[in-house]
mmCIF file of C-alpha atoms and ligand atoms in Angstrom:
data_model
loop_
_atom_site.group_PDB
_atom_site.id
_atom_site.type_symbol
_atom_site.label_atom_id
_atom_site.label_comp_id
_atom_site.label_asym_id
_atom_site.label_seq_id
_atom_site.Cartn_x
_atom_site.Cartn_y
_atom_site.Cartn_z
ATOM 1 C CA MET A 1 11.517 -1.228 20.173
ATOM 2 C CA ILE A 2 9.357 0.976 18.189
ATOM 3 C CA PHE A 3 13.027 2.686 16.642
ATOM 4 C CA ILE A 4 13.842 -0.937 15.682
ATOM 5 C CA PHE A 5 10.637 -1.500 13.948
ATOM 6 C CA PHE A 6 11.356 1.925 12.156
ATOM 7 C CA LEU A 7 14.340 0.783 11.198
ATOM 8 C CA TYR A 8 13.005 -2.601 9.715
ATOM 9 C CA GLY A 9 10.489 -0.661 8.060
ATOM 10 C CA LEU A 10 12.783 1.466 5.934
ATOM 11 C CA VAL A 11 14.716 -1.355 5.178
ATOM 12 C CA PHE A 12 11.859 -3.215 3.716
ATOM 13 C CA GLY A 13 10.417 -0.082 2.433
ATOM 14 C CA SER A 14 13.485 -0.325 0.167
ATOM 15 C CA PHE A 15 12.600 -3.649 -0.785
ATOM 16 C CA PHE A 16 8.932 -2.701 -1.630
ATOM 17 C CA ASN A 17 10.045 -0.190 -4.365
ATOM 18 C CA LEU A 18 12.076 -3.314 -5.597
ATOM 19 C CA VAL A 19 8.873 -5.521 -5.981
ATOM 20 C CA GLY A 20 6.740 -2.519 -7.029
ATOM 21 C CA ILE A 21 8.892 -1.478 -9.807
ATOM 22 C CA ARG A 22 10.381 -5.067 -11.248
ATOM 23 C CA VAL A 23 7.446 -7.126 -10.462
ATOM 24 C CA PRO A 24 4.992 -5.396 -12.917
ATOM 25 C CA VAL A 25 7.703 -5.856 -15.942
ATOM 26 C CA GLY A 26 8.041 -9.528 -15.446
ATOM 27 C CA ARG A 27 11.808 -8.900 -13.812
ATOM 28 C CA SER A 28 13.273 -11.070 -10.830
ATOM 29 C CA VAL A 29 13.156 -9.383 -7.489
ATOM 30 C CA MET A 30 16.394 -11.431 -6.364
ATOM 31 C CA THR A 31 18.809 -11.086 -9.089
ATOM 32 C CA PRO A 32 20.430 -8.720 -10.602
ATOM 33 C CA ARG A 33 20.713 -6.597 -7.170
ATOM 34 C CA SER A 34 19.525 -3.134 -7.141
ATOM 35 C CA MET A 35 20.905 -1.004 -9.950
ATOM 36 C CA CYS A 36 20.662 2.659 -11.416
ATOM 37 C CA THR A 37 17.472 2.785 -13.922
ATOM 38 C CA ALA A 38 20.045 4.743 -15.904
ATOM 39 C CA CYS A 39 23.037 3.626 -16.505
ATOM 40 C CA ASN A 40 22.685 0.114 -14.785
ATOM 41 C CA HIS A 41 25.243 0.768 -12.470
ATOM 42 C CA LEU A 42 25.117 -2.021 -9.476
ATOM 43 C CA LEU A 43 24.696 0.363 -6.705
ATOM 44 C CA THR A 44 27.298 -0.755 -4.255
ATOM 45 C CA ALA A 45 26.596 -1.420 -0.147
ATOM 46 C CA ARG A 46 27.212 2.038 0.394
ATOM 47 C CA GLU A 47 24.320 3.368 -2.478
ATOM 48 C CA LEU A 48 22.137 1.004 -0.756
ATOM 49 C CA ILE A 49 21.434 2.680 2.250
ATOM 50 C CA PRO A 50 18.329 3.736 2.509
ATOM 51 C CA VAL A 51 17.019 7.267 2.460
ATOM 52 C CA VAL A 52 20.654 7.875 3.599
ATOM 53 C CA SER A 53 22.215 7.301 0.131
ATOM 54 C CA TYR A 54 19.665 9.230 -1.428
ATOM 55 C CA VAL A 55 20.465 12.690 0.698
ATOM 56 C CA TRP A 56 24.265 11.820 0.482
ATOM 57 C CA GLN A 57 24.536 11.961 -3.223
ATOM 58 C CA ASN A 58 22.570 14.682 -3.355
ATOM 59 C CA ARG A 59 19.746 12.878 -5.131
ATOM 60 C CA SER A 60 21.316 11.383 -8.097
ATOM 61 C CA CYS A 61 23.119 8.834 -9.216
ATOM 62 C CA ARG A 62 27.275 8.564 -8.362
ATOM 63 C CA VAL A 63 28.101 7.240 -11.647
ATOM 64 C CA CYS A 64 25.889 8.952 -14.580
ATOM 65 C CA CYS A 65 24.518 11.876 -12.260
ATOM 66 C CA SER A 66 21.028 11.305 -13.173
ATOM 67 C CA PRO A 67 18.282 12.282 -10.525
ATOM 68 C CA ILE A 68 16.764 8.919 -8.495
ATOM 69 C CA SER A 69 12.631 9.133 -8.065
ATOM 70 C CA PRO A 70 12.174 10.985 -4.688
ATOM 71 C CA LEU A 71 9.376 7.946 -4.690
ATOM 72 C CA TYR A 72 12.155 5.790 -3.326
ATOM 73 C CA PRO A 73 13.052 7.747 0.309
ATOM 74 C CA PHE A 74 9.531 8.433 0.263
ATOM 75 C CA VAL A 75 8.360 4.764 0.409
ATOM 76 C CA GLU A 76 10.813 4.290 2.562
ATOM 77 C CA ILE A 77 10.234 6.669 5.206
ATOM 78 C CA ILE A 78 6.263 6.266 4.975
ATOM 79 C CA THR A 79 7.148 1.989 5.647
ATOM 80 C CA ALA A 80 9.427 3.034 8.484
ATOM 81 C CA CYS A 81 6.528 5.329 10.284
ATOM 82 C CA LEU A 82 3.798 2.827 9.485
ATOM 83 C CA PHE A 83 5.776 -0.210 10.837
ATOM 84 C CA ALA A 84 6.577 1.885 13.873
ATOM 85 C CA PHE A 85 3.005 3.272 14.300
ATOM 86 C CA ALA A 86 1.905 -0.858 13.857
ATOM 87 C CA TYR A 87 3.936 -1.525 16.811
ATOM 88 C CA ALA A 88 2.676 1.099 19.004
ATOM 89 C CA LYS A 89 -0.413 0.499 17.983
ATOM 90 C CA PHE A 90 -0.919 -3.212 18.197
ATOM 91 C CA GLY A 91 2.186 -4.271 20.386
ATOM 92 C CA PHE A 92 3.153 -7.977 20.011
ATOM 93 C CA GLN A 93 -0.026 -9.503 19.468
ATOM 94 C CA LEU A 94 -1.036 -11.254 16.305
ATOM 95 C CA PRO A 95 -2.822 -8.163 14.641
ATOM 96 C CA LEU A 96 0.434 -6.838 14.340
ATOM 97 C CA LEU A 97 1.467 -9.647 11.761
ATOM 98 C CA LYS A 98 -1.494 -8.414 10.114
ATOM 99 C CA ALA A 99 -1.073 -4.891 9.936
ATOM 100 C CA LEU A 100 2.114 -5.226 8.871
ATOM 101 C CA THR A 101 1.616 -7.522 5.936
ATOM 102 C CA LEU A 102 -1.006 -5.170 4.609
ATOM 103 C CA ILE A 103 1.356 -2.128 5.282
ATOM 104 C CA SER A 104 3.711 -4.236 3.079
ATOM 105 C CA LEU A 105 1.109 -5.243 0.397
ATOM 106 C CA LEU A 106 0.088 -1.536 -0.023
ATOM 107 C CA MET A 107 2.968 -0.008 -0.542
ATOM 108 C CA ILE A 108 4.205 -2.545 -2.933
ATOM 109 C CA ILE A 109 1.161 -1.673 -4.712
ATOM 110 C CA PHE A 110 1.506 2.440 -4.189
ATOM 111 C CA VAL A 111 4.294 2.211 -5.996
ATOM 112 C CA SER A 112 3.415 -0.150 -8.905
ATOM 113 C CA ASP A 113 0.138 1.982 -9.491
ATOM 114 C CA ILE A 114 2.076 5.215 -9.406
ATOM 115 C CA VAL A 115 4.994 4.041 -12.312
ATOM 116 C CA TYR A 116 2.761 1.458 -14.335
ATOM 117 C CA MET A 117 -0.584 2.602 -13.238
ATOM 118 C CA LEU A 118 -0.835 -1.314 -12.471
ATOM 119 C CA ILE A 119 -2.172 -3.444 -9.734
ATOM 120 C CA PRO A 120 -0.110 -6.858 -10.670
ATOM 121 C CA ASN A 121 -2.184 -10.378 -10.305
ATOM 122 C CA LYS A 122 1.345 -11.351 -8.769
ATOM 123 C CA ILE A 123 1.205 -9.454 -5.657
ATOM 124 C CA LEU A 124 -2.298 -9.550 -5.302
ATOM 125 C CA LEU A 125 -1.985 -13.202 -5.807
ATOM 126 C CA PHE A 126 0.830 -13.840 -3.133
ATOM 127 C CA PHE A 127 -0.707 -11.910 -0.467
ATOM 128 C CA THR A 128 -3.761 -13.759 -0.784
ATOM 129 C CA TYR A 129 -1.940 -16.719 0.334
ATOM 130 C CA LEU A 130 -0.312 -14.580 3.052
ATOM 131 C CA PHE A 131 -3.705 -13.704 4.252
ATOM 132 C CA LEU A 132 -5.059 -16.953 3.777
ATOM 133 C CA ILE A 133 -2.396 -18.553 6.300
ATOM 134 C CA GLN A 134 -3.257 -16.132 9.129
ATOM 135 C CA TRP A 135 -7.181 -16.292 8.406
ATOM 136 C CA ILE A 136 -6.130 -20.181 9.551
ATOM 137 C CA PHE A 137 -5.613 -18.968 13.054
ATOM 138 C CA LEU A 138 -8.448 -16.437 13.279
ATOM 139 C CA PRO A 139 -11.108 -16.825 16.125
ATOM 140 C CA ALA A 140 -14.009 -19.056 14.356
ATOM 141 C CA SER A 141 -16.340 -16.043 14.760
ATOM 142 C CA MET A 142 -14.178 -13.812 12.730
ATOM 143 C CA LYS A 143 -13.525 -16.248 10.217
ATOM 144 C CA MET A 144 -17.311 -15.797 8.457
ATOM 145 C CA ASP A 145 -17.170 -12.057 8.329
ATOM 146 C CA VAL A 146 -13.782 -11.625 6.524
ATOM 147 C CA LEU A 147 -14.993 -14.254 4.050
ATOM 148 C CA LEU A 148 -18.493 -12.886 3.572
ATOM 149 C CA ALA A 149 -16.768 -9.320 2.949
ATOM 150 C CA GLY A 150 -14.223 -10.354 0.546
ATOM 151 C CA VAL A 151 -17.523 -11.922 -1.385
ATOM 152 C CA MET A 152 -19.918 -9.281 -1.124
ATOM 153 C CA GLY A 153 -16.980 -6.340 -1.497
ATOM 154 C CA GLY A 154 -16.454 -8.336 -5.347
ATOM 155 C CA GLY A 155 -19.924 -8.513 -5.686
ATOM 156 C CA LEU A 156 -20.704 -4.874 -5.160
ATOM 157 C CA LEU A 157 -17.635 -3.848 -7.390
ATOM 158 C CA ILE A 158 -18.375 -5.935 -10.202
ATOM 159 C CA LEU A 159 -21.472 -4.681 -10.332
ATOM 160 C CA MET A 160 -20.422 -1.372 -10.161
ATOM 161 C CA ALA A 161 -17.729 -1.642 -12.612
ATOM 162 C CA ALA A 162 -20.505 -3.165 -15.169
ATOM 163 C CA VAL A 163 -22.837 -0.050 -14.744
ATOM 164 C CA CYS A 164 -20.323 2.633 -14.897
ATOM 165 C CA LYS A 165 -18.011 0.591 -17.585
ATOM 166 C CA GLY A 166 -14.585 1.962 -16.663
ATOM 167 C CA GLY A 167 -13.160 4.292 -14.252
ATOM 168 C CA ILE A 168 -12.265 1.245 -11.723
ATOM 169 C CA GLY A 169 -9.276 -1.062 -13.033
ATOM 170 C CA GLY A 170 -9.882 -4.593 -12.321
ATOM 171 C CA GLY A 171 -6.408 -4.464 -10.337
ATOM 172 C CA ASP A 172 -8.652 -1.979 -8.034
ATOM 173 C CA ILE A 173 -11.527 -4.741 -7.850
ATOM 174 C CA LYS A 174 -9.398 -7.599 -6.939
ATOM 175 C CA LEU A 175 -7.379 -5.668 -4.354
ATOM 176 C CA PHE A 176 -10.891 -4.697 -2.773
ATOM 177 C CA ILE A 177 -11.909 -7.684 -2.792
ATOM 178 C CA LEU A 178 -8.497 -8.931 -0.999
ATOM 179 C CA LEU A 179 -9.181 -5.842 1.326
ATOM 180 C CA GLY A 180 -12.639 -6.903 2.343
ATOM 181 C CA PHE A 181 -11.338 -10.145 3.049
ATOM 182 C CA VAL A 182 -8.550 -8.684 5.442
ATOM 183 C CA LEU A 183 -10.110 -6.230 7.107
ATOM 184 C CA GLY A 184 -13.656 -7.620 7.404
ATOM 185 C CA LEU A 185 -17.336 -6.065 6.062
ATOM 186 C CA LYS A 186 -17.677 -2.672 8.234
ATOM 187 C CA GLU A 187 -14.244 -1.669 7.510
ATOM 188 C CA PHE A 188 -14.286 -2.800 3.902
ATOM 189 C CA LEU A 189 -17.194 -0.799 3.427
ATOM 190 C CA VAL A 190 -15.654 2.701 5.425
ATOM 191 C CA THR A 191 -12.344 1.984 3.129
ATOM 192 C CA PHE A 192 -14.656 1.863 -0.331
ATOM 193 C CA ILE A 193 -16.361 5.163 0.778
ATOM 194 C CA LEU A 194 -13.158 6.962 1.749
ATOM 195 C CA SER A 195 -11.019 6.077 -1.168
ATOM 196 C CA VAL A 196 -13.877 7.257 -3.582
ATOM 197 C CA TRP A 197 -13.825 10.323 -1.915
ATOM 198 C CA LEU A 198 -10.375 10.950 -1.290
ATOM 199 C CA GLY A 199 -10.186 9.444 -5.235
ATOM 200 C CA ALA A 200 -12.623 12.389 -6.122
ATOM 201 C CA LEU A 201 -11.049 14.902 -4.074
ATOM 202 C CA GLY A 202 -7.309 14.360 -5.400
ATOM 203 C CA GLY A 203 -8.652 14.363 -8.940
ATOM 204 C CA LEU A 204 -10.476 17.758 -8.345
ATOM 205 C CA LEU A 205 -6.953 19.014 -6.906
ATOM 206 C CA GLY A 206 -4.929 17.556 -9.838
ATOM 207 C CA MET A 207 -7.284 19.431 -12.401
ATOM 208 C CA MET A 208 -6.857 22.941 -10.114
ATOM 209 C CA LEU A 209 -3.150 22.188 -10.349
ATOM 210 C CA GLY A 210 -3.378 21.745 -13.980
ATOM 211 C CA LYS A 211 -1.510 18.305 -13.465
ATOM 212 C CA VAL A 212 -4.631 16.286 -14.480
ATOM 213 C CA LYS A 213 -6.578 16.608 -17.732
ATOM 214 C CA ARG A 214 -10.711 16.082 -17.609
ATOM 215 C CA GLY A 215 -11.090 12.458 -18.579
ATOM 216 C CA GLN A 216 -7.556 11.522 -18.248
ATOM 217 C CA PRO A 217 -6.901 8.534 -16.381
ATOM 218 C CA PHE A 218 -5.109 8.406 -13.031
ATOM 219 C CA PRO A 219 -3.885 5.689 -10.939
ATOM 220 C CA PHE A 220 -6.863 5.111 -8.360
ATOM 221 C CA GLY A 221 -4.525 2.630 -6.416
ATOM 222 C CA PRO A 222 -2.836 5.004 -4.198
ATOM 223 C CA PHE A 223 -6.149 6.501 -2.987
ATOM 224 C CA ILE A 224 -7.550 2.845 -1.738
ATOM 225 C CA VAL A 225 -3.892 2.467 -0.464
ATOM 226 C CA VAL A 226 -4.481 5.727 2.118
ATOM 227 C CA ALA A 227 -8.091 4.756 2.841
ATOM 228 C CA ALA A 228 -7.217 1.241 3.810
ATOM 229 C CA LEU A 229 -4.313 2.518 5.943
ATOM 230 C CA LEU A 230 -6.499 5.095 7.523
ATOM 231 C CA VAL A 231 -9.150 2.047 8.269
ATOM 232 C CA LEU A 232 -6.249 0.052 9.701
ATOM 233 C CA PHE A 233 -5.213 2.507 12.211
ATOM 234 C CA TYR A 234 -8.577 4.670 13.005
ATOM 235 C CA GLY A 235 -11.571 2.462 11.308
ATOM 236 C CA GLU A 236 -13.466 2.573 14.573
ATOM 237 C CA PHE A 237 -13.333 6.282 15.029
ATOM 238 C CA ILE A 238 -13.873 6.804 11.396
ATOM 239 C CA PHE A 239 -16.813 4.802 11.084
ATOM 240 C CA THR A 240 -18.775 6.358 14.416
ATOM 241 C CA PHE A 241 -17.639 9.596 12.617
ATOM 242 C CA TYR A 242 -19.672 8.854 9.866
ATOM 243 C CA LEU A 243 -22.473 7.060 11.163
ATOM 244 C CA SER A 244 -22.696 10.923 13.663
ATOM 245 C CA LEU A 245 -23.395 12.385 9.920
ATOM 246 C CA PHE A 246 -26.514 11.015 9.452
ATOM 247 C CA HIS A 247 -28.108 10.962 12.940
ATOM 248 C CA ASN A 248 -28.142 14.247 13.588
HETATM 249 ZN ZN1 ZN B 301 23.341 5.582 -12.894
#
């Protein structure tokens, strides 16, 4: 069963690449079929197999030989692992649906923020609808908690953005508000703190490696994505760990 989720993850991951690449520039996700970004050659069934095609074709287009971005197989493999992991952790229960929806949202944002430094409203809105539908089925005790988290998270972030003017983009803020709504208040706060830490660490690392110049903007979205995934799977552990830092 885990293997089936892994395979689904590969296929969905390949679709998330497509969505993350096309939606921000206003292109349809349905037509045309996937094609090479360099020569527009329509991919045949054999060229559409996640990861396998990439390796098989020696990481380049079969027709024009231009290199294919490693982002594609990376997203496919990570999505596959996350889908399998989500099933292993949550089993066939309602939380699995939430986890899979959240993973989908996060992977699409990961792609679009890395490629365009953009978190499209269309994506956020679409997933807001999906989460709203799931919210209806939540137990009454949790309904208020996640609503409160969304509102408080939003307020906190808009205040922050107003105080430090820039640094955090509008798309990031909207994503955080949605995450608050999806994860709940405590988990939202942990995600927020974690993503700031990861972002600072990533920026520092980028500067040390000479990839990022001081003051140059870099996408913050991927750090939010990693933080939210860690919280989805290890939220309780991270929260306890964080509190223990202040209690000793
Ligand atoms: Zn090509």
